Amino acid sequence: MVLPAAVAGVAGHALCGVVAQTTCDECQNCFDFDSNITSNQTQPQHQDTSSKNPIPIDDSTRTFQQANKPAIPTKPKTSLGANRQESVALFAHPIVTRVETNEDASENDVEQNSPQKLKTSIHHQKDGDDSVVEVDYEGGDSTVASNQVVSGKSEFFIDGNFHYGKVRDIETQHFCYNIKFNLDSTILAIGMNNTGGVLLYETKTFSLLHTIERDDTVSALDWADNPFPDNDEEGTTHDDERSQLLAVGGFDGVVTIYSVVKGSRTKDLVTAIYDVRVKTDVMSMAFVKDNATNYAPHPLALVIGEMDGTVSLLLTDGELNQFASKSKMTKIDEHQNEVLAVAFGFVEDGIIMATGTKYGLVRVSALVLHNGEWKVSDLLFEYLRTGAIRALRFNHDSTSLIVGGYDKTVLLVDTYLWKVVHEIHVDGTVNTIEFDPFHRYLLLGTRSKILTVIDTSTHHPIKTFQTLGWVTCVTWGGDSMIAMRSDDKTVSLIKFEPIQSLGLILESSRGEECSMSWSYDGRFLARTHKNEVIINDSKKEFEEVSRLGQNDSVRDVKFCYAEGKRERLAIVGNDGFVRLFQLRISVGRIHVEPLASIFLEPNLWSVCWSTDGETIIAGGKGEMLHFICTKTYKPLHEPMKTGGRVKTIDSLSQAAQSDLGDFSTSIGLAITVGQNMAQIFDMNTYESSMEITRKRTVRC
């Protein structure tokens, strides 16, 4: 049976067994858990992947496997072998940015030749708490590439919010451990520490719908479509009441499957339908399903990774009311230590299962259905890293396996060659990996308090989000919504919409006379064009609202961003006037009304509003800085000499002012004067408080 090629899997967040009473930042066992410094634990032996036959499995640890299991080829025949273009993310634009790689040669080898022999050796170096791993490859052309992710605060504008793109924060009473949108993104589930249970939020206003009570920390969550019919008392199924299954696992070893029906007229929102207890703590868990399409093959199966290294599979068949009677638990694999991550890939010849452990072992096996039961067949790949493997994820067509963990490196494994073809280095342990629904972006959450967005076509970072705490879990919902655990008791909701070209061409001035400004809400765009300022309305396909003619060339235009004054606009030009306007919307029509016209000096080149909107600052060729009160339209201070022609003026943002408090006024204004420095001014004393120099001219 040929299944759709896509990605599946869940990156579980696993901590030590005593974390239910202790925070991650304070629990030393959590650091030992990742740092791989426990001396009395035997390291798993690395397996050579050069053989074309399945890698031998130690009988002492794999005695439960049967010799007569059905096999699939050890090199899955995926779409990668036929067309590498399919692995490039939708809507992405590839650029050549990789280093130390011969990508063209390696891709030709994939398409035309069989995989060459690969020999891998690993060298460990330890210095205190730091561990370094070196990986050497011998074989065909080098295909290992790497790039460094540079952390830093985001400066992009998203959804009209000019700070981080944050929509809101959900504050919880207990520590948050897992978050997961359901399949249609109508419910957000948040798994809590200790007895906090699972919080279910609807995603229109993010109001709390229900709390599922639990006796211990919720260590793993996953959703699946309910394969059983949802019939009411009259035997009718309502599309808007179709239930989904939510699996919840905890450090108490209990896994419960719930039926969740949002907006039901006849049923409870949450109904517990099955409980199962495993021997040790649940460290990871995932339904056997394709995460790209949400397809789950029949019979429905749930894989559980335990603290003792056991990988168990819960299998069910029959009707929903027969769930308990027709469900059974079997052991399908075993490791020497905790199983922290489980993921599934769907390839042409079947399903592959990847598991990652506390001590850095990644194992990929074929998962086959034999006589109505799921079983592990051939071992396809094993790879040893330094420290815990915390996150595993297949891409949309399962041609790549993404691996992240303690060693601060994200590996991209080609599932046709079973070879590491790319590395992304990040600043901190990689706790979670997530794709957007179209697989254009790869999200990496780390312990360096950063969420990094990677372009899947170039493997380069395109955006970073700073957080207050470790980013231990991320989930992508509908309508470009990201939910991430941004602090111990905080889930942040972020609107992330890519910038796209509208194909519009608007005329404007050229050179130093060109200036543009958006209104605070992003609706109006004002731009200079010779002796005019043209205002367009983005809500009406950039329809022209007004043309404001001036006596001479217009050099700068600025909207005010201060609360209560955001409809105001300031203009300066070579005629020496500062002109203020106000945009007013009445009965669906937009009116531009003049407020004031003030002559300062000829050849004004730049204008700016103060952070609070109480002051207009302007300057230009005369090397003077003017401060005008926006209430009286009179000077607040004598013009200040700047030592050069004023090229640009900018004030501190309201977000930065809120963060800095009273200190913000001492650095509230910055100007450039066409030299190799920028001057910072104190808005209380109207004096220069700082100078920042660079080797070349500072232009903005």
PDB file of C-alpha atoms in Angstrom, residues 45-59 62 65 74 361-365 377-383 418:
ATOM      1  CA  GLN A  45      27.675   1.776  21.115  1.00  0.00           C
ATOM      2  CA  HIS A  46      27.699   3.602  17.788  1.00  0.00           C
ATOM      3  CA  GLN A  47      26.618   1.515  14.850  1.00  0.00           C
ATOM      4  CA  ASP A  48      28.355   1.592  11.476  1.00  0.00           C
ATOM      5  CA  THR A  49      25.935   2.747   8.785  1.00  0.00           C
ATOM      6  CA  SER A  50      28.097   1.774   5.844  1.00  0.00           C
ATOM      7  CA  SER A  51      26.524  -1.656   5.287  1.00  0.00           C
ATOM      8  CA  LYS A  52      23.666  -2.004   2.855  1.00  0.00           C
ATOM      9  CA  ASN A  53      22.113  -4.641   5.107  1.00  0.00           C
ATOM     10  CA  PRO A  54      20.237  -3.801   8.315  1.00  0.00           C
ATOM     11  CA  ILE A  55      22.553  -2.950  11.194  1.00  0.00           C
ATOM     12  CA  PRO A  56      22.896  -5.852  13.657  1.00  0.00           C
ATOM     13  CA  ILE A  57      20.896  -5.426  16.840  1.00  0.00           C
ATOM     14  CA  ASP A  58      22.191  -6.544  20.206  1.00  0.00           C
ATOM     15  CA  ASP A  59      20.127  -9.564  21.308  1.00  0.00           C
ATOM     16  CA  ARG A  62      16.308  -6.422  21.437  1.00  0.00           C
ATOM     17  CA  GLN A  65      12.074  -8.809  18.196  1.00  0.00           C
ATOM     18  CA  THR A  74      16.734  -0.433   4.245  1.00  0.00           C
ATOM     19  CA  LEU A 361      21.269   8.097  20.273  1.00  0.00           C
ATOM     20  CA  VAL A 362      19.026   8.625  17.248  1.00  0.00           C
ATOM     21  CA  ARG A 363      17.481   5.398  15.951  1.00  0.00           C
ATOM     22  CA  VAL A 364      15.283   5.072  12.863  1.00  0.00           C
ATOM     23  CA  SER A 365      13.393   1.841  12.158  1.00  0.00           C
ATOM     24  CA  SER A 377      10.999  -4.230  11.256  1.00  0.00           C
ATOM     25  CA  ASP A 378      14.450  -3.262   9.920  1.00  0.00           C
ATOM     26  CA  LEU A 379      16.844  -0.868  11.605  1.00  0.00           C
ATOM     27  CA  LEU A 380      17.567   1.843   9.026  1.00  0.00           C
ATOM     28  CA  PHE A 381      19.827   4.312  10.804  1.00  0.00           C
ATOM     29  CA  GLU A 382      21.590   4.950  14.106  1.00  0.00           C
ATOM     30  CA  TYR A 383      23.572   8.031  14.987  1.00  0.00           C
ATOM     31  CA  TRP A 418      20.796   8.167   5.617  1.00  0.00           C
TER      32      TRP A 418
END
